Short mmCIF file of C-alpha atoms in Angstrom, two decimals:
data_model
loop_
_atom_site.label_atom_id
_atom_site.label_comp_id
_atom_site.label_asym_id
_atom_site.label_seq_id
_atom_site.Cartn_x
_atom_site.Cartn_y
_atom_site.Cartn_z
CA UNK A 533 -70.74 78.08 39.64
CA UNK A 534 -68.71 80.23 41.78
CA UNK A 535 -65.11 79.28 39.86
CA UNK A 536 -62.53 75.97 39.78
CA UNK A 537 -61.02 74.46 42.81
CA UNK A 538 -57.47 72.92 41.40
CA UNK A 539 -54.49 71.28 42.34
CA UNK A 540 -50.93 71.19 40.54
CA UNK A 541 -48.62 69.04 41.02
CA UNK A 542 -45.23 68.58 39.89
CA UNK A 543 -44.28 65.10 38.69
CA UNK A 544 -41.05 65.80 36.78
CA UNK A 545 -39.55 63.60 39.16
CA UNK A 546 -41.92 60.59 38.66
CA UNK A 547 -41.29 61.01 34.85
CA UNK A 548 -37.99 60.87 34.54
CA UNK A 549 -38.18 57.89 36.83
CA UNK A 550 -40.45 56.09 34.40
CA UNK A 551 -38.58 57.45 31.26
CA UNK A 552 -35.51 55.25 33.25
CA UNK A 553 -37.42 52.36 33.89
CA UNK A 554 -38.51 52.24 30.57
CA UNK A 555 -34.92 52.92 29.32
CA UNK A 556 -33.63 50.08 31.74
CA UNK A 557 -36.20 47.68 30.47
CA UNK A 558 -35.60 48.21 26.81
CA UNK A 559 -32.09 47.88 27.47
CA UNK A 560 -32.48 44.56 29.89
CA UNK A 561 -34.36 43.44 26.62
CA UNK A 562 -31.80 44.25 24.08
CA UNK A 563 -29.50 42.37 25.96
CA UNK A 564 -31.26 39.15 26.87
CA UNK A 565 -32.80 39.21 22.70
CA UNK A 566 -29.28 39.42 21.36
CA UNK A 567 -26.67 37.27 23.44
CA UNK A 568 -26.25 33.85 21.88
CA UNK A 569 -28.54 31.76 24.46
CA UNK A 570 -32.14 31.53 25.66
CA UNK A 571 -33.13 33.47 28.80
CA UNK A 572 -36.27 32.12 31.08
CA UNK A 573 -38.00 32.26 34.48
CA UNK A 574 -39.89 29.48 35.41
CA UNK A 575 -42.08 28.41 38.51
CA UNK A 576 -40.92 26.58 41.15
CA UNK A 577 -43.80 24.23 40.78
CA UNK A 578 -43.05 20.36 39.70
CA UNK A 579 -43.11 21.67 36.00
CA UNK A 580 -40.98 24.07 35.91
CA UNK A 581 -43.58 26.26 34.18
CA UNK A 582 -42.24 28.34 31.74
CA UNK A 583 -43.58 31.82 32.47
CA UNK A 584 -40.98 33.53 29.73
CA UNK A 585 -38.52 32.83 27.39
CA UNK A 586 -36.52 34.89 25.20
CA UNK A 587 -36.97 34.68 21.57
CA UNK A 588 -33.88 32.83 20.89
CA UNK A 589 -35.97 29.38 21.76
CA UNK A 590 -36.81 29.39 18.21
CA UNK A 591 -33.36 29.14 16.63
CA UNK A 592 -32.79 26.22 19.71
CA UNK A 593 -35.34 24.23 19.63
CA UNK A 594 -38.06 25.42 16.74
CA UNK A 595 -41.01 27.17 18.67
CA UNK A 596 -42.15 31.03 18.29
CA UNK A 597 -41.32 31.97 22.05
CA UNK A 598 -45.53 32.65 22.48
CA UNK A 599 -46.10 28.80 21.17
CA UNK A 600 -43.86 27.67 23.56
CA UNK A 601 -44.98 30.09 26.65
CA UNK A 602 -48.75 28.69 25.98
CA UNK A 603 -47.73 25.07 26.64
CA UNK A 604 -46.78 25.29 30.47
CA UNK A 605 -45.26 21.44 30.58
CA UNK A 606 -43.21 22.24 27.08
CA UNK A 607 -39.67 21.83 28.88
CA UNK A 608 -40.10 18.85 30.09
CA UNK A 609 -41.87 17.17 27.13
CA UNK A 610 -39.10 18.50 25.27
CA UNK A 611 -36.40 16.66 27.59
CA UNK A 612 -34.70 13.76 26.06
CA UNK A 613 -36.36 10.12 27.58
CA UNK A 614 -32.94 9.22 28.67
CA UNK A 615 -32.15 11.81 30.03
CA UNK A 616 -35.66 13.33 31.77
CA UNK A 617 -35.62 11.66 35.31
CA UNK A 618 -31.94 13.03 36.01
CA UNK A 619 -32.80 15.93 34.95
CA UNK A 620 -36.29 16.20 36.69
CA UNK A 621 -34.37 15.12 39.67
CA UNK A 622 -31.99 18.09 39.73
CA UNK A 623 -34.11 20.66 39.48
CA UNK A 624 -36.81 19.03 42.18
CA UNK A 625 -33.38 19.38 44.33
CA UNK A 626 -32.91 22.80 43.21
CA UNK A 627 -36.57 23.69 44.38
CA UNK A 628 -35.95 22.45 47.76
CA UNK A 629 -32.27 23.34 48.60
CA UNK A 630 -33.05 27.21 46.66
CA UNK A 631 -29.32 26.46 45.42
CA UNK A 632 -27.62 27.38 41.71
CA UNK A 633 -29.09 24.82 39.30
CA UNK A 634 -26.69 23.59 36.50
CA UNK A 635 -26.85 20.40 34.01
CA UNK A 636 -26.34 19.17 30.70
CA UNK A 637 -28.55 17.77 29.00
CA UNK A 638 -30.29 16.22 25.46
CA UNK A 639 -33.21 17.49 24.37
CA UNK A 640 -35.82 16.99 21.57
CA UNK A 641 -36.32 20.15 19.31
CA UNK A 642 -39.98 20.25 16.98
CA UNK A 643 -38.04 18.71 13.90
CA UNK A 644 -37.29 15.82 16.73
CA UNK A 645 -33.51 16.24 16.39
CA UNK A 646 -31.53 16.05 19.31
CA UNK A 647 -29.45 18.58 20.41
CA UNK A 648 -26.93 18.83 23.39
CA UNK A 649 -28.19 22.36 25.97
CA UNK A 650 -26.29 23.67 29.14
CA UNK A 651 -29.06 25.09 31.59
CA UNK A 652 -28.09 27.51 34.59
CA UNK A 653 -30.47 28.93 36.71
CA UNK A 654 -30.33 30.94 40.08
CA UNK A 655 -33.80 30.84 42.58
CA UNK A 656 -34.94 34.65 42.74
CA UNK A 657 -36.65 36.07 45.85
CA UNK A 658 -38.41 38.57 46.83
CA UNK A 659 -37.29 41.49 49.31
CA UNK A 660 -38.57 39.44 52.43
CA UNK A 661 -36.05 36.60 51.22
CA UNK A 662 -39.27 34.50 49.90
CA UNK A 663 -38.30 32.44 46.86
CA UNK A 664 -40.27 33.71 43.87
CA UNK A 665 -39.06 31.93 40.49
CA UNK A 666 -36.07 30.62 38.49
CA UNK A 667 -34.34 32.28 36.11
CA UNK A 668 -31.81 30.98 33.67
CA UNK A 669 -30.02 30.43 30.68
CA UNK A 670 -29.81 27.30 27.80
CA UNK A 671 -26.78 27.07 25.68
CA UNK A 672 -27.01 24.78 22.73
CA UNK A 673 -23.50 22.90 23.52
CA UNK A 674 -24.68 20.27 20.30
CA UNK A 675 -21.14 21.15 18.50
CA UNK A 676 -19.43 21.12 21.65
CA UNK A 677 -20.46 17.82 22.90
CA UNK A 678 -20.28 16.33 19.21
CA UNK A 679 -16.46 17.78 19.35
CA UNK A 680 -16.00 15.82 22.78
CA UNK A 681 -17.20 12.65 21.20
CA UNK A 682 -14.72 12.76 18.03
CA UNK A 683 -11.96 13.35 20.82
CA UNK A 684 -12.72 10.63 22.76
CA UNK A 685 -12.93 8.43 19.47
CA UNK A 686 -9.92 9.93 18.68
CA UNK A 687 -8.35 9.11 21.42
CA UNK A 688 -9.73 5.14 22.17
CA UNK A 689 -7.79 4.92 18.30
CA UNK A 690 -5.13 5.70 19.18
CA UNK A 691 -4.92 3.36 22.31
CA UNK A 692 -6.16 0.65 20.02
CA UNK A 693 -3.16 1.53 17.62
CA UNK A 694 -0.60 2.35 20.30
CA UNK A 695 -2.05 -1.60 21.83
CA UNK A 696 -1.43 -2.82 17.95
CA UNK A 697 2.24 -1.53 17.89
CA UNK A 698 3.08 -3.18 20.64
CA UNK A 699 2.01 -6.14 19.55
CA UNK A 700 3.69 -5.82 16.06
CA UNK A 701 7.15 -4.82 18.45
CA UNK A 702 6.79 -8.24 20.62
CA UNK A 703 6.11 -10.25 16.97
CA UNK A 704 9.23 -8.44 15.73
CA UNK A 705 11.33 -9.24 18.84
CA UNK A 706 10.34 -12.80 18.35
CA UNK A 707 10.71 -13.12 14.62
CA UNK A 708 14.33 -11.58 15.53
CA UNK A 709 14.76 -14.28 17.84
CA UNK A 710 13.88 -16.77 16.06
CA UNK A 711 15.88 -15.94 13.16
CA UNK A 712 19.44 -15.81 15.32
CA UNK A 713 18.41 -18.88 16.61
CA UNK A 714 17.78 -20.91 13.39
CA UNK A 715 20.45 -19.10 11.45
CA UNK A 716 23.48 -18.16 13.00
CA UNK A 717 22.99 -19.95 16.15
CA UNK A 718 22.85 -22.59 14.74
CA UNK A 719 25.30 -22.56 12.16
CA UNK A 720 27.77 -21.06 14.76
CA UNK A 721 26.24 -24.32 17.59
CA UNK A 722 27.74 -26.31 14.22
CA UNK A 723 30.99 -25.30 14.05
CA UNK A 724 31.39 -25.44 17.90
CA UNK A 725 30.49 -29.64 17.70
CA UNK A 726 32.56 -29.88 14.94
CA UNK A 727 35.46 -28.14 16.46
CA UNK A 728 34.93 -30.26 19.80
CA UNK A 729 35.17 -33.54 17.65
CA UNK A 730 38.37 -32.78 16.26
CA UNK A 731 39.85 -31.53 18.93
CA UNK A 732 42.62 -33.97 19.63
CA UNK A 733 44.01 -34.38 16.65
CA UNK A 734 46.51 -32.06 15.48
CA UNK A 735 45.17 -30.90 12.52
CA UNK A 736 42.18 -30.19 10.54
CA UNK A 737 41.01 -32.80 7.74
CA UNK A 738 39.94 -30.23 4.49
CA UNK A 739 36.67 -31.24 4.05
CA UNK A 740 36.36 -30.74 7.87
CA UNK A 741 37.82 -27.06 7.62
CA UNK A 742 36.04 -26.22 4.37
CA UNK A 743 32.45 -27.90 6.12
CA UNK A 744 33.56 -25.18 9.09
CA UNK A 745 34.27 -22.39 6.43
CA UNK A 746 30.69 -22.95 5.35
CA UNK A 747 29.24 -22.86 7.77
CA UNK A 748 30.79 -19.40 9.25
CA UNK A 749 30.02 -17.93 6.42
CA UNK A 750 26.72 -18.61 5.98
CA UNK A 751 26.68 -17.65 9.96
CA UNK A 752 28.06 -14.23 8.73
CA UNK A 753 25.76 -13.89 5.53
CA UNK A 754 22.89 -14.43 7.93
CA UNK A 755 23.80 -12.25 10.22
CA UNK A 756 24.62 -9.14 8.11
CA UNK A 757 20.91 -10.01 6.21
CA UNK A 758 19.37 -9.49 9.57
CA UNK A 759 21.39 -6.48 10.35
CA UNK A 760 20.13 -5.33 6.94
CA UNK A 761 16.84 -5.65 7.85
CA UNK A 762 16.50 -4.23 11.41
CA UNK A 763 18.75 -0.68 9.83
CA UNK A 764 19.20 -0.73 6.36
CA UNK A 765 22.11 0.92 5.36
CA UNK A 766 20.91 2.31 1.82
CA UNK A 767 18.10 4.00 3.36
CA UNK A 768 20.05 6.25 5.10
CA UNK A 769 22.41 6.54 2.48
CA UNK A 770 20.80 5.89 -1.26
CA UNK A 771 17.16 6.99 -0.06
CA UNK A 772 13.56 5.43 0.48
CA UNK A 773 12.97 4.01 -3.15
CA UNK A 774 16.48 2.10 -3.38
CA UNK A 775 16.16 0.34 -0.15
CA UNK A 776 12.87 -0.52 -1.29
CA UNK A 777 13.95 -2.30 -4.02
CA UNK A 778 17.03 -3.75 -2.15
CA UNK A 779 14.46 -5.57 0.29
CA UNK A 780 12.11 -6.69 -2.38
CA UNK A 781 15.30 -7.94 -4.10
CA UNK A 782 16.20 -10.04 -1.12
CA UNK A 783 12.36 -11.13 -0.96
CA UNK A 784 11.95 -12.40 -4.38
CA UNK A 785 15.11 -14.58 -3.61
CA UNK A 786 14.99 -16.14 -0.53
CA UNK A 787 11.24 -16.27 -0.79
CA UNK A 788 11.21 -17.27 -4.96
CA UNK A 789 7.92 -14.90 -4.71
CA UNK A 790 7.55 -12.63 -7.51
CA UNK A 791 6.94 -8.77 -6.47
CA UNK A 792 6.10 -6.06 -8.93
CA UNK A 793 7.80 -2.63 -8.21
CA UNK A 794 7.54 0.71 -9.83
CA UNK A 795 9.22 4.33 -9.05
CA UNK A 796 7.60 6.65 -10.81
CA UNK A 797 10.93 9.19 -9.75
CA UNK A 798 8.98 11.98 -8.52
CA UNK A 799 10.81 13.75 -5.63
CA UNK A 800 9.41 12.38 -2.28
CA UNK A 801 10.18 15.26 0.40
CA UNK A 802 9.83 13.20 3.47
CA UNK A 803 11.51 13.32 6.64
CA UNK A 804 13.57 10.68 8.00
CA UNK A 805 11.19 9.14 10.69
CA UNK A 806 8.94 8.45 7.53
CA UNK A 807 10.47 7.29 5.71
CA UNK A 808 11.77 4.63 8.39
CA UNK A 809 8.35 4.06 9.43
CA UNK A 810 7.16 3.77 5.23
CA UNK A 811 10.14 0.76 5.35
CA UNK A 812 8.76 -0.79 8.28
CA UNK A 813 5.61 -1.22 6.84
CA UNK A 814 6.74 -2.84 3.41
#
């Protein structure tokens, strides 16, 4: 051996361009491990394959994120029946069209609960504009969509109830009616007859005036009991608990039905619309 035959090279530059890639990646992986969803890239076969998914899967839907990388039709066993042929649907037309894929949708977690998940995914491709996979992200929306549901139930009660007032207004209106027209209608239809009948002669017999005297009156007693009713005075003036007992009062008298009533005096802080509405009600 005569000597060595060598060759240095200096790859400072290829170094630090790994020690960046590497620095990249373990950032890229901090991210996508801590932000509250699951991160994937799937095929574009008819599966969806799931080639990765980000660790988060487990807290979604219950598998260690190798268990459910090993099982290439997971997703879509995991797809709630009712909803899998929409959803299988969409994505087939994501495939084809290489457009933004995004759904809601139930699926079926290892416990078998079912839980609500928002899926958006992009097609990636390659540099020659080739489509290559799908990557994504789940939300679980369960709380959300759960929220949703007690609004809407919310809301069809309070149509029923708004439907029920109105009802409860037009039997009002009626029971209003009714009572002018039985009361002082008619005592006041009375005294018009009466009047009519004696109209020629030139004065009243008594019984005929005191007959009409009744009558007004009780056309006046009526009417101020229905005024009574529709605005009580006292509860404006005396307070919730004594028109209360006013109005049960009346009841047990022109009704002759016996009602039990207790104040226990505590002090009763409520505003003026409730305590019309509390009235109402009794």
């Amino acid at each position: 051996p005569l000597g060595i035959l060598g060759v240095t090279r200096d790859i400072n530059q290829r170094r630090l361009a790994e020690e960046r890639l590497r620095h990249s990646e373990k950032k890229y992986r901090t991210l996508v491990e801590q932000i509250p969803a699951v991160t994937y890239t799937a095929t574009l076969d008819e599966a969806s394959t799931t080639i990765y998914v980000s660790p988060q899967i487990k807290n979604m839907l219950g598998y260690f994120q190798e268990d459910y990388i090993a099982d290439p039709d997971i997703w879509r066993k995991r797809l709630h029946p009712g909803d899998r042929e929409r959803v299988l649907a969409e994505v087939a037309q994501c495939h084809v069209t290489k457009k933004p894929f995004k759904s809601e949708y139930r699926m079926i977690t290892q416990e078998g609960k079912e839980i609500w998940v928002r899926d958006e995914a992009l097609v990636v491709k390659d540099d020659q504009g080739n489509p290559m996979s799908l990557q994504g992200v789940m939300f679980d929306i369960t709380a959300q969509k759960k929220a949703e549901e007690q609004l809407l139930s919310y809301q069809k009660r309070l149509r029923t109830l708004a439907s029920e007032l109105s009802s409860t207004e037009e039997q009002e209106r009626r029971r209003i009616a009714g009572d002018l027209h039985d009361g002082v209608s008619h005592y006041l239809s009375l005294c018009s007859q009466k009047l009519k009948m004696h109209r020629q002669e030139k004065s009243l017999r008594p019984e005929t005036l005191e007959e009409l005297i009744r009558l007004l009156d009780q056309a006046i007693s009526d009417t101020r009991s229905l005024i009574t009713e529709l605005s009580p005075p006292e509860l404006y003036i005396l307070g919730l608990e004594a028109a209360l007992e006013g109005l049960i009062n009346r009841f047990q008298k022109n009704y002759k039905i016996q009602v039990f009533y207790e104040n226990d005096l505590k002090p009763k802080p409520l505003s003026g619309e409730i305590k019309v509405f509390l009235y109402r009600a009794v």
